[in-house]
Coordinates of C-alpha atoms in Angstrom, one line a residue:
M1 CA -12.3 -24.3 -16.4
G2 CA -13.3 -27.9 -14.6
A3 CA -17.1 -28.2 -12.6
Q4 CA -17.2 -25.2 -10.2
R5 CA -20.6 -24.9 -8.4
D6 CA -19.4 -23.3 -4.8
P7 CA -19.7 -19.3 -5.3
T8 CA -18.0 -18.6 -1.7
T9 CA -14.3 -19.9 -3.3
L10 CA -12.3 -17.9 -5.1
S11 CA -10.0 -20.5 -5.7
N12 CA -9.8 -22.2 -9.7
Y13 CA -10.3 -26.2 -7.9
G14 CA -12.0 -27.3 -11.3
L15 CA -9.3 -27.1 -12.7
W16 CA -6.4 -28.2 -9.4
R17 CA -8.1 -30.1 -6.9
T18 CA -6.6 -30.7 -3.2
R19 CA -5.7 -34.0 -2.5
H20 CA -4.1 -33.9 1.2
T21 CA -2.9 -30.3 3.3
A22 CA -0.3 -30.9 5.5
V23 CA 0.3 -28.2 8.3
D24 CA 4.0 -26.9 10.2
F25 CA 2.6 -24.9 12.3
R26 CA 4.5 -23.4 15.5
I27 CA 1.5 -22.2 18.1
D28 CA 3.0 -18.7 18.6
F29 CA 1.3 -17.1 22.4
D30 CA 3.4 -14.8 23.2
R31 CA 2.6 -12.5 19.5
K32 CA -1.1 -14.5 18.7
R33 CA -0.3 -16.2 15.7
L34 CA 0.8 -19.5 13.4
Q35 CA 3.7 -19.5 11.4
G36 CA 5.0 -22.7 9.5
S37 CA 4.0 -24.3 6.5
V38 CA 1.4 -25.7 4.8
T39 CA 1.7 -27.9 1.3
L40 CA -1.1 -28.8 -0.8
R41 CA -0.6 -32.2 -3.3
L42 CA -3.0 -30.4 -5.9
E43 CA -4.3 -32.8 -7.7
R44 CA -4.2 -31.7 -12.5
Q45 CA -7.8 -32.2 -14.0
T46 CA -8.2 -31.5 -16.8
A47 CA -5.8 -31.1 -19.7
D48 CA -6.0 -26.9 -19.7
A49 CA -5.6 -26.8 -16.3
G50 CA -2.8 -23.9 -17.0
A51 CA -0.2 -23.4 -14.9
E52 CA -1.5 -21.1 -12.3
V53 CA -3.0 -22.3 -9.5
V54 CA -5.5 -19.2 -7.6
L55 CA -5.9 -20.1 -3.6
D56 CA -8.8 -18.4 -0.6
T57 CA -6.6 -16.5 1.5
R58 CA -7.4 -14.1 3.8
F59 CA -5.4 -11.0 5.6
V60 CA -2.8 -14.2 6.2
E61 CA 1.2 -13.8 5.7
V62 CA 2.2 -15.5 2.7
T63 CA 6.6 -15.3 2.4
G64 CA 7.2 -18.2 0.1
A65 CA 6.2 -20.5 -2.8
R66 CA 7.8 -23.8 -4.2
V67 CA 6.6 -26.7 -6.2
A68 CA 7.9 -29.9 -5.8
H69 CA 7.5 -32.3 -8.7
T70 CA 8.5 -35.9 -10.0
S71 CA 10.4 -35.6 -13.4
T72 CA 8.8 -38.8 -15.5
S73 CA 11.3 -39.6 -16.7
S74 CA 13.7 -40.5 -13.9
D75 CA 10.8 -40.5 -10.8
T76 CA 13.7 -38.1 -9.2
S77 CA 11.8 -35.5 -6.7
T78 CA 13.1 -31.9 -8.1
S79 CA 11.8 -28.5 -5.9
T80 CA 10.8 -25.4 -7.7
A81 CA 10.2 -21.8 -5.8
A82 CA 7.3 -20.7 -7.2
E83 CA 5.9 -17.1 -8.5
W84 CA 3.2 -16.0 -6.3
E85 CA 0.5 -12.5 -5.3
L86 CA -1.8 -11.6 -3.2
K87 CA -4.5 -10.2 -5.1
P88 CA -6.9 -7.2 -4.0
H89 CA -8.8 -8.5 -0.6
R90 CA -12.4 -8.0 -1.1
D91 CA -15.4 -8.9 1.7
P92 CA -16.5 -11.6 1.9
L93 CA -14.1 -13.8 0.1
G94 CA -10.7 -12.6 0.9
A95 CA -7.5 -11.8 -1.1
P96 CA -7.1 -14.4 -3.9
L97 CA -3.3 -16.1 -4.1
H98 CA -2.6 -16.5 -7.6
V99 CA 0.5 -19.2 -7.6
T100 CA 2.9 -19.8 -10.7
L101 CA 3.6 -23.5 -11.1
P102 CA 7.3 -23.8 -12.9
A103 CA 6.2 -25.1 -16.5
A104 CA 9.0 -28.0 -16.1
A105 CA 6.2 -29.1 -13.2
V106 CA 2.9 -28.8 -14.8
G107 CA 4.8 -30.4 -17.7
A108 CA 6.3 -33.5 -15.8
T109 CA 1.9 -33.5 -14.1
P110 CA -0.4 -34.8 -16.4
V111 CA -4.2 -35.1 -15.3
G112 CA -4.3 -37.7 -12.7
A113 CA -1.1 -37.5 -11.1
A114 CA 0.0 -34.3 -8.4
L115 CA 2.4 -32.1 -7.7
D116 CA 2.9 -30.7 -3.8
L117 CA 2.5 -26.7 -3.6
T118 CA 4.6 -25.8 -0.1
L119 CA 3.7 -22.2 1.2
D120 CA 5.6 -20.3 3.7
V121 CA 2.3 -18.7 5.8
A122 CA 1.7 -17.2 9.0
T123 CA -1.8 -15.6 10.6
T124 CA -2.4 -12.2 11.7
D125 CA -4.5 -9.7 14.2
R126 CA -6.6 -10.3 11.6
C127 CA -7.1 -13.6 11.6
T128 CA -11.5 -15.0 11.5
A129 CA -10.6 -18.0 12.3
L130 CA -8.6 -18.0 15.9
Q131 CA -9.7 -17.1 19.2
W132 CA -6.7 -16.3 21.2
L133 CA -7.3 -16.0 25.0
T134 CA -5.1 -14.8 28.1
P135 CA -4.4 -16.5 31.2
A136 CA -7.2 -14.2 32.8
Q137 CA -10.1 -16.0 30.3
T138 CA -9.5 -19.2 30.9
S139 CA -11.4 -20.5 34.3
N140 CA -8.1 -21.7 36.4
R141 CA -6.3 -18.1 34.9
A142 CA -2.8 -20.1 34.3
H143 CA -2.5 -20.9 30.7
P144 CA -3.1 -18.7 27.8
Y145 CA -5.8 -20.8 25.2
M146 CA -6.2 -20.8 21.4
F147 CA -9.2 -22.4 19.5
S148 CA -10.3 -22.5 15.6
Q149 CA -13.6 -22.0 14.3
C150 CA -13.0 -22.5 10.4
Q151 CA -16.5 -23.5 9.4
A152 CA -17.6 -21.6 7.0
I153 CA -15.4 -20.2 5.4
N154 CA -12.5 -18.7 7.8
C155 CA -10.3 -21.4 7.3
R156 CA -8.6 -18.9 4.5
S157 CA -7.8 -16.8 7.3
I158 CA -5.5 -19.6 8.6
F159 CA -3.4 -20.3 5.6
P160 CA -4.3 -20.6 1.4
C161 CA -6.6 -23.2 0.6
Q162 CA -10.0 -24.2 -1.5
D163 CA -11.9 -23.4 0.9
T164 CA -15.0 -25.0 0.1
P165 CA -17.2 -28.2 1.4
D166 CA -16.9 -29.5 -2.8
V167 CA -13.0 -30.5 -1.8
K168 CA -11.7 -33.2 0.6
S169 CA -8.4 -33.8 1.5
T170 CA -6.5 -36.0 3.9
F171 CA -4.7 -33.7 6.4
G172 CA -1.8 -34.4 8.9
F173 CA -0.4 -31.6 11.5
R174 CA 2.2 -31.1 12.8
L175 CA 1.9 -28.5 16.0
T176 CA 4.8 -27.1 18.1
S177 CA 3.5 -25.9 21.2
S178 CA 3.8 -25.0 24.9
L179 CA 1.1 -26.6 25.7
P180 CA -1.6 -29.7 25.6
T181 CA -2.8 -29.8 22.2
V182 CA -5.9 -31.9 20.4
A183 CA -7.0 -31.6 16.3
S184 CA -9.1 -32.7 13.9
G185 CA -7.1 -36.0 13.4
V186 CA -6.1 -39.0 15.3
P187 CA -3.1 -38.4 17.5
V188 CA 0.8 -39.8 15.8
G189 CA 2.8 -40.9 18.1
D190 CA 3.3 -39.3 22.2
H191 CA 1.4 -36.7 23.1
D192 CA 2.4 -36.7 27.3
P193 CA 2.9 -33.0 27.5
T194 CA 6.7 -32.0 29.8
P195 CA 4.9 -28.5 31.3
G196 CA 6.9 -25.4 30.0
V197 CA 8.7 -27.5 27.0
E198 CA 7.9 -26.9 23.9
K199 CA 6.5 -30.4 22.0
V200 CA 5.8 -31.9 18.4
Y201 CA 2.2 -32.7 18.2
E202 CA 1.4 -35.0 16.1
F203 CA -2.1 -35.9 14.1
A204 CA -3.7 -37.8 11.1
Q205 CA -6.4 -37.7 8.9
E206 CA -7.3 -40.2 6.7
V207 CA -10.4 -39.8 5.7
P208 CA -11.2 -36.8 3.5
I209 CA -12.5 -33.8 5.4
P210 CA -13.2 -30.2 3.3
S211 CA -11.6 -27.3 4.6
Y212 CA -13.8 -26.1 7.1
L213 CA -13.0 -29.3 9.6
F214 CA -9.7 -28.0 9.8
A215 CA -9.4 -27.5 14.3
V216 CA -6.7 -27.1 16.4
A217 CA -6.7 -26.1 20.0
S218 CA -3.7 -25.5 22.5
G219 CA -4.1 -24.5 26.1
D220 CA -4.4 -26.9 29.6
I221 CA -6.7 -29.7 28.4
R222 CA -6.9 -32.7 30.6
M223 CA -8.2 -35.7 29.4
R224 CA -11.2 -38.2 31.1
R225 CA -12.7 -41.7 29.3
I226 CA -16.4 -41.2 28.6
G227 CA -16.8 -44.3 26.3
A228 CA -14.9 -47.0 24.6
R229 CA -14.3 -44.8 21.5
S230 CA -14.2 -41.8 23.5
K231 CA -12.2 -39.1 25.7
V232 CA -13.4 -36.2 26.7
A233 CA -10.8 -32.9 26.7
S234 CA -10.8 -30.0 29.1
G235 CA -9.8 -27.3 31.0
P236 CA -8.4 -29.5 34.2
D237 CA -11.5 -27.7 36.9
E238 CA -13.9 -28.9 35.0
V239 CA -12.8 -32.3 33.1
D240 CA -13.9 -34.5 36.3
G241 CA -18.0 -32.7 35.6
C242 CA -17.8 -32.8 32.4
Q243 CA -17.1 -36.7 32.3
W244 CA -19.7 -37.5 35.2
E245 CA -22.2 -35.0 32.5
L246 CA -21.1 -36.8 29.3
Q247 CA -20.2 -40.7 30.1
R248 CA -23.7 -42.5 30.8
D249 CA -24.8 -41.4 27.1
M250 CA -21.7 -41.6 24.5
D251 CA -21.5 -45.1 24.5
R252 CA -25.2 -45.1 23.9
F253 CA -25.5 -42.6 20.9
L254 CA -22.5 -44.3 19.2
E255 CA -25.2 -47.7 19.2
V256 CA -27.6 -46.9 18.4
A257 CA -26.6 -44.4 15.3
E258 CA -24.5 -46.8 14.3
K259 CA -27.1 -49.5 13.9
L260 CA -29.5 -47.0 11.9
I261 CA -26.6 -45.2 9.5
F262 CA -23.8 -48.0 9.7
P263 CA -20.4 -48.8 11.7
Y264 CA -18.1 -45.3 12.9
R265 CA -15.3 -45.0 10.3
W266 CA -13.1 -42.2 12.4
G267 CA -11.7 -44.3 14.7
E268 CA -12.1 -42.5 17.8
Y269 CA -15.0 -39.8 18.7
N270 CA -13.9 -37.1 21.2
V271 CA -15.6 -34.3 23.0
L272 CA -12.9 -30.9 23.3
V273 CA -15.0 -29.2 26.2
L274 CA -14.2 -25.6 25.1
P275 CA -13.9 -21.8 27.3
P276 CA -17.1 -20.7 27.6
S277 CA -16.8 -17.8 24.7
F278 CA -16.6 -20.3 22.4
P279 CA -19.5 -19.1 19.6
Y280 CA -21.8 -22.4 18.9
G281 CA -23.4 -25.4 20.6
G282 CA -20.2 -27.7 19.0
M283 CA -18.3 -27.7 15.9
E284 CA -18.3 -31.5 14.0
N285 CA -14.2 -31.7 14.0
P286 CA -13.5 -35.2 12.8
I287 CA -12.9 -36.9 16.0
F288 CA -12.5 -34.2 18.4
T289 CA -16.1 -32.4 18.5
F290 CA -15.3 -29.0 20.2
A291 CA -18.6 -28.1 22.5
T292 CA -19.7 -25.1 24.5
P293 CA -19.4 -25.6 28.0
T294 CA -23.1 -24.6 28.2
I295 CA -24.3 -28.2 27.5
I296 CA -22.3 -28.7 30.8
S297 CA -25.1 -28.2 33.0
G298 CA -24.9 -30.4 35.9
D299 CA -28.1 -32.6 34.9
R300 CA -26.8 -34.3 31.8
Q301 CA -30.1 -32.0 30.1
N302 CA -27.9 -30.5 27.7
V303 CA -26.0 -33.2 26.5
D304 CA -28.5 -33.9 23.6
V305 CA -25.5 -31.6 21.6
I306 CA -23.3 -34.1 21.4
A307 CA -25.8 -36.9 19.9
H308 CA -25.5 -34.0 17.0
E309 CA -22.2 -33.6 16.4
L310 CA -21.9 -37.2 16.8
A311 CA -24.4 -37.5 14.3
H312 CA -22.3 -35.3 11.7
S313 CA -19.6 -37.4 11.4
W314 CA -22.3 -39.6 8.9
S315 CA -24.1 -36.2 7.7
G316 CA -22.2 -33.3 7.0
N317 CA -18.6 -35.0 7.7
L318 CA -18.5 -38.3 6.1
V319 CA -21.4 -37.0 2.9
S320 CA -20.8 -33.2 3.0
N321 CA -23.1 -30.3 1.3
A322 CA -21.4 -29.2 -1.9
S323 CA -21.3 -25.3 -1.2
W324 CA -23.2 -23.4 1.4
E325 CA -26.2 -22.9 -0.8
H326 CA -27.0 -27.1 0.2
F327 CA -25.9 -26.7 4.5
W328 CA -30.0 -28.3 5.0
L329 CA -28.1 -31.3 3.7
N330 CA -25.1 -31.4 6.2
E331 CA -27.9 -30.0 9.6
G332 CA -31.2 -31.0 8.0
W333 CA -30.2 -34.4 8.2
T334 CA -28.3 -33.9 10.9
T335 CA -31.2 -32.9 13.1
Y336 CA -33.2 -35.3 12.2
L337 CA -30.4 -38.3 12.7
E338 CA -30.0 -36.4 16.3
R339 CA -33.8 -37.3 17.1
R340 CA -33.3 -40.4 16.0
I341 CA -30.8 -40.8 18.1
G342 CA -32.8 -40.1 20.9
A343 CA -35.7 -41.3 20.0
G344 CA -33.6 -45.2 20.2
L345 CA -32.5 -43.9 23.6
H346 CA -35.8 -42.3 25.4
G347 CA -38.6 -43.6 23.6
E348 CA -40.7 -42.1 20.4
P349 CA -42.4 -39.2 22.1
E350 CA -39.1 -38.0 22.5
F351 CA -38.1 -37.6 18.6
D352 CA -42.3 -35.6 18.8
F353 CA -41.1 -33.5 21.5
S354 CA -37.5 -32.7 20.0
S355 CA -39.7 -31.3 17.4
I356 CA -41.9 -29.5 18.7
I357 CA -38.3 -27.6 20.1
G358 CA -37.2 -27.2 17.7
W359 CA -40.6 -26.4 15.9
K360 CA -40.4 -23.4 18.0
A361 CA -37.0 -22.8 17.2
L362 CA -37.4 -22.2 13.3
E363 CA -41.2 -19.9 13.9
D364 CA -38.1 -17.2 15.3
A365 CA -36.2 -17.8 13.0
V366 CA -38.5 -16.9 10.1
A367 CA -39.5 -14.0 12.3
Q368 CA -36.3 -12.4 12.2
F369 CA -36.0 -12.4 9.0
G370 CA -39.2 -12.3 7.3
P371 CA -41.8 -14.7 5.8
D372 CA -41.3 -13.9 2.6
H373 CA -37.5 -13.7 2.9
E374 CA -34.4 -15.6 1.0
Y375 CA -32.9 -16.8 3.8
T376 CA -35.2 -19.0 4.7
K377 CA -35.6 -20.8 2.1
L378 CA -33.5 -24.2 1.8
I379 CA -31.4 -23.4 -1.4
I380 CA -30.1 -20.2 -1.1
S381 CA -28.4 -17.6 -3.2
H382 CA -24.9 -17.2 -2.0
K383 CA -23.2 -14.9 -4.9
D384 CA -21.4 -11.8 -2.7
V385 CA -23.1 -13.3 0.3
D386 CA -20.9 -14.0 3.5
P387 CA -21.9 -17.6 5.4
E388 CA -22.4 -15.8 8.7
D389 CA -24.6 -13.6 7.7
V390 CA -27.4 -16.2 6.0
Y391 CA -26.6 -18.7 9.4
S392 CA -29.9 -19.2 11.3
T393 CA -32.2 -22.6 12.6
V394 CA -33.7 -22.2 8.8
A395 CA -30.9 -24.9 7.9
Y396 CA -31.3 -27.4 10.7
E397 CA -35.2 -27.4 11.0
K398 CA -36.3 -26.4 7.7
G399 CA -34.1 -28.9 6.7
F400 CA -35.4 -31.8 9.3
H401 CA -39.0 -30.6 8.6
F402 CA -38.3 -31.5 4.5
L403 CA -36.6 -35.0 5.5
Y404 CA -39.4 -36.0 8.4
Y405 CA -42.1 -35.2 5.3
L406 CA -40.1 -38.2 3.3
D407 CA -40.0 -40.4 6.1
R408 CA -43.8 -40.0 6.6
L409 CA -44.4 -40.4 2.6
V410 CA -42.9 -43.2 1.7
G411 CA -43.4 -45.0 5.7
R412 CA -40.6 -45.8 8.0
A413 CA -39.4 -48.5 7.4
N414 CA -38.7 -48.0 3.7
F415 CA -36.9 -44.1 4.7
D416 CA -34.5 -46.5 7.7
K417 CA -33.6 -48.6 4.1
F418 CA -33.2 -45.1 2.4
I419 CA -30.5 -43.9 5.2
P420 CA -27.9 -46.4 4.6
H421 CA -28.5 -46.3 1.4
Y422 CA -27.5 -43.0 1.1
F423 CA -24.6 -42.5 2.7
T424 CA -23.0 -45.2 2.2
K425 CA -23.3 -44.1 -1.8
W426 CA -22.2 -40.0 -0.9
A427 CA -19.4 -41.4 1.2
G428 CA -16.0 -39.6 0.7
K429 CA -17.6 -37.3 -1.2
S430 CA -19.6 -33.8 -1.4
L431 CA -23.8 -33.3 -3.6
D432 CA -26.0 -30.1 -3.8
S433 CA -29.7 -30.7 -3.4
F434 CA -30.4 -31.9 -6.9
E435 CA -28.4 -35.2 -6.7
F436 CA -29.7 -35.7 -2.9
K437 CA -32.9 -35.7 -5.4
Q438 CA -32.1 -37.7 -8.3
T439 CA -30.5 -40.6 -5.5
F440 CA -33.8 -40.4 -3.2
V441 CA -35.8 -40.6 -6.7
D442 CA -34.1 -43.8 -7.7
F443 CA -34.0 -45.3 -4.4
F444 CA -37.4 -45.5 -4.8
N445 CA -38.1 -46.1 -7.9
G446 CA -35.8 -49.1 -8.0
L447 CA -37.9 -51.0 -5.3
G448 CA -40.2 -52.5 -7.7
D449 CA -43.3 -50.2 -5.8
E450 CA -45.5 -48.8 -8.0
A451 CA -47.3 -47.3 -4.4
L452 CA -43.9 -46.1 -3.7
K453 CA -43.7 -44.7 -7.3
Q454 CA -46.9 -42.9 -7.2
K455 CA -46.2 -41.2 -4.0
L456 CA -42.6 -39.6 -5.0
I457 CA -44.9 -38.1 -8.1
T458 CA -46.6 -36.0 -5.2
I459 CA -43.3 -34.2 -4.1
D460 CA -43.1 -30.6 -5.3
W461 CA -39.6 -30.8 -5.3
E462 CA -39.8 -27.1 -6.3
D463 CA -41.9 -25.6 -4.0
K464 CA -39.9 -27.9 -1.1
L465 CA -36.2 -26.9 -2.5
Y466 CA -37.5 -23.0 -2.9
S467 CA -40.4 -21.9 -0.8
P468 CA -39.7 -19.2 1.2
G469 CA -41.0 -19.1 4.9
L470 CA -42.5 -22.0 7.7
P471 CA -43.4 -25.4 5.9
P472 CA -46.2 -27.2 7.0
K473 CA -46.8 -28.1 10.8
P474 CA -47.1 -31.7 11.1
E475 CA -49.5 -32.9 13.8
F476 CA -46.5 -34.1 16.7
D477 CA -47.9 -36.2 19.5
T478 CA -47.6 -33.9 22.8
T479 CA -47.3 -36.6 25.0
L480 CA -44.2 -34.9 26.7
A481 CA -45.3 -31.2 25.9
Q482 CA -49.2 -31.2 27.2
Q483 CA -48.0 -31.0 31.0
C484 CA -46.1 -27.4 29.7
Y485 CA -48.7 -26.1 27.8
D486 CA -51.3 -26.4 29.9
L487 CA -49.7 -24.3 33.0
A488 CA -48.4 -21.8 29.8
N489 CA -52.3 -21.3 29.5
K490 CA -52.8 -21.1 33.2
W491 CA -50.7 -18.3 33.0
K492 CA -52.5 -16.0 30.1
E493 CA -54.7 -15.8 33.2
S494 CA -53.6 -12.4 35.7
S495 CA -55.3 -14.5 38.6
F496 CA -53.0 -17.0 38.4
E497 CA -51.1 -17.7 41.3
P498 CA -48.0 -19.7 40.2
S499 CA -46.0 -22.6 43.2
P500 CA -42.8 -24.1 43.2
K501 CA -44.3 -27.1 42.5
D502 CA -46.3 -26.0 39.5
I503 CA -42.8 -27.5 37.9
E504 CA -41.9 -30.7 40.2
G505 CA -40.3 -33.2 38.0
L506 CA -40.4 -31.4 34.7
T507 CA -37.0 -31.3 32.9
A508 CA -34.9 -28.6 31.5
N509 CA -36.4 -29.4 27.9
Q510 CA -40.3 -29.3 29.1
L511 CA -39.3 -26.4 31.0
Q512 CA -37.9 -24.9 27.6
V513 CA -41.2 -25.8 26.3
F514 CA -43.4 -24.2 28.4
L515 CA -41.3 -20.9 28.5
G516 CA -41.5 -20.8 24.5
A517 CA -45.3 -21.3 24.9
V518 CA -45.3 -17.8 27.9
Q519 CA -42.9 -16.1 25.1
E520 CA -45.9 -17.1 22.4
Q521 CA -48.5 -15.8 24.0
K522 CA -46.6 -12.2 24.9
G523 CA -48.8 -9.7 27.3
L524 CA -46.6 -10.6 29.8
S525 CA -46.7 -7.8 32.3
A526 CA -43.2 -7.1 34.0
E527 CA -44.0 -7.0 37.7
R528 CA -45.9 -11.2 35.5
A529 CA -42.6 -11.5 34.6
Q530 CA -40.3 -10.6 37.8
K531 CA -43.0 -13.3 39.4
L532 CA -42.5 -15.6 37.2
G533 CA -38.8 -16.1 37.8
A534 CA -38.9 -15.3 41.2
V535 CA -41.8 -18.1 42.5
Y536 CA -39.8 -20.7 39.5
G537 CA -36.2 -20.0 40.8
F538 CA -35.8 -19.7 37.0
T539 CA -32.9 -16.4 37.7
A540 CA -30.6 -19.4 39.9
S541 CA -31.3 -21.7 37.6
Q542 CA -27.3 -23.2 35.9
N543 CA -29.3 -24.3 33.2
V544 CA -28.0 -21.8 29.9
E545 CA -30.6 -23.0 27.9
V546 CA -34.1 -22.2 30.4
L547 CA -32.1 -19.5 31.8
A548 CA -31.6 -17.7 28.4
A549 CA -35.4 -18.8 27.4
Y550 CA -36.6 -16.5 30.9
Y551 CA -34.8 -13.3 29.8
R552 CA -36.2 -13.4 26.4
I553 CA -39.6 -13.6 28.1
A554 CA -38.9 -11.0 30.8
L555 CA -36.9 -8.2 28.5
E556 CA -40.3 -8.7 25.9
A557 CA -42.2 -7.5 29.0
G558 CA -40.5 -4.4 29.7
D559 CA -38.3 -6.0 33.1
R560 CA -35.8 -3.6 33.8
S561 CA -34.7 -5.4 36.9
C562 CA -33.8 -7.8 35.1
V563 CA -31.1 -6.4 33.2
P564 CA -28.3 -6.7 35.1
G565 CA -28.4 -10.6 35.6
V566 CA -28.6 -10.5 31.4
A567 CA -25.8 -8.2 31.4
A568 CA -24.1 -10.7 33.6
L569 CA -24.4 -13.9 31.4
L570 CA -23.7 -12.4 27.9
G571 CA -20.6 -11.7 30.3
R572 CA -19.5 -15.4 30.3
V573 CA -21.7 -17.7 27.8
G574 CA -20.2 -16.4 24.3
R575 CA -22.4 -19.2 22.2
M576 CA -24.0 -17.2 20.5
K577 CA -27.5 -19.0 20.6
F578 CA -28.1 -16.6 23.7
V579 CA -25.7 -13.9 22.8
R580 CA -27.1 -12.7 19.7
A581 CA -31.3 -13.2 20.9
L582 CA -30.3 -11.6 23.5
F583 CA -28.6 -9.0 22.8
R584 CA -31.1 -8.1 20.4
A585 CA -34.3 -8.3 23.2
L586 CA -31.8 -6.4 25.3
N587 CA -31.1 -3.7 22.7
E588 CA -35.2 -3.0 22.3
V589 CA -35.9 -2.3 26.3
D590 CA -32.4 -0.5 27.1
R591 CA -30.1 0.3 23.8
D592 CA -27.6 1.9 26.4
S593 CA -27.2 -0.9 28.5
A594 CA -27.0 -2.8 25.3
L595 CA -24.4 -0.8 23.7
D596 CA -22.2 -0.7 27.3
T597 CA -22.6 -5.2 27.4
F598 CA -21.7 -5.4 24.4
E599 CA -18.4 -2.9 24.9
K600 CA -17.6 -4.9 28.0
N601 CA -17.3 -8.0 26.6
K602 CA -16.7 -7.8 23.5
D603 CA -12.8 -8.6 23.5
F604 CA -14.1 -11.6 25.4
Y605 CA -16.5 -12.9 22.5
H606 CA -15.4 -14.7 19.4
P607 CA -14.5 -12.7 15.9
I608 CA -17.1 -14.0 14.5
C609 CA -19.6 -14.0 17.1
R610 CA -18.6 -10.3 17.9
G611 CA -19.0 -9.5 14.0
M612 CA -22.9 -10.8 14.0
V613 CA -23.6 -8.7 17.2
E614 CA -22.4 -5.6 15.0
K615 CA -24.7 -5.8 12.9
D616 CA -28.1 -7.0 15.2
L617 CA -26.4 -4.1 16.9
K618 CA -26.4 -1.7 14.4
I619 CA -23.1 -0.4 15.3

């Protein structure tokens, strides 16, 4: 078999590799399924590739297979039925689909040539990638809604594929729906919906992408322009608010990112603000970032999520981690670029301020796993592991800190020369940590600077990539944070009498730092926690970041009076960042309330989120 380095796929992509993927699906809201066909253009990789193609699936219904190939003698295309067998399912990777290619098709496909495998498929009610919302679960309660979330290995539950970030292909979409539809491609043809009438929505993705970036959403979606190359899409009642929230910064984000790296290569950059059950802050699906509605806070304080997802257009989407073992290459780079974008817009102290917030999140993640846990390393073994179980802030923040260490080691001016070199060299490809190391060392050795060469020798790559726990903490510029720390220190004294004036002029991010510092101090009584929320108005905050941070303090203080508020928040927000932390904290204070709240809301949560909370609560 050709070289394969991803343990989370059962496919034989080292022998036959997908170069183009074409889906033709009908979105069936009544039966809650996608049904149709997928065609994979498979390129032969080796002379001994054989006649068997193995694809990843998980709870997908397959009803037919056929292979089209071009005869080498006549240039005519021939389509032949193919035999296939779905092997037994095993968690977490699913059931491999073994397809036997017709001998004539294999014989007519030399190394480097391709054939087309078409499969007739339908999703099932066990699909982990799709969430189907009833009209009652949407804001205006008028129409159903469907959206996908394929990262990390959930695309295989929509259609058979080589479900690994080590394989990239171009995509074509034909999606038939009775409601407006978006996908991770550039719209092709007429997309004006006709109410109540099924329509074919077509999209093309000409930049090769991995399977986890396949995305589709359909519902009562409206569009507004937020920039020269950007639109926002959302429900009819929310779209104007979303436009206001994003239109000030969208073009500025793009401008700073392009100066830092190189011009944006995807054409459009649009944002789909999803219903509240979406489990992530954002998902960097090309052309259409899928975003949580928690970024729409009415104060433009949470839009840095969009800077993060935009940065993914280079790190993750254009240059991808070869397997989820090297996830830090996606998220560490993106977090670094997000902070550089923030500094470009708001000044250098913003970089450090965001890093301070991130350091607190990293400390929390390491504390949750334990400082010696495998999942607190940069490179994490994924053998017989579900990537969802590994997912945490570690890849983001520890990955950021490794890049920031390299930035400081070689100097910002030198590192800024490396950034476009790295993304140019690996554009359209996938790499692992060892290829990153070689790229970095080769680049700086190639500059011919002896002082730089000596600095490279000091990097302990083994330690950086494989040591668990927290990295060394840099000296951050605390200009924007000091006011928060000073106020938090006052709360160490039980005699301190707070006033609403204490937090006048603080941004939502500064409030998060303040609350994080108070939480770190521990020891707050339930009575003092109540006062904290009441005097500063946190319980009435419309900013979910602030509200959730306050509720974690209140729960850790044993303040049972906050339980109804926590339960209410868990009934309207599905973002895992908040849901998992609040359920864990609520479980410590009142397990019955935690179980009851989960039972009431489990159908509201996305399948990924629901599964993770079940593990957190040990249900």
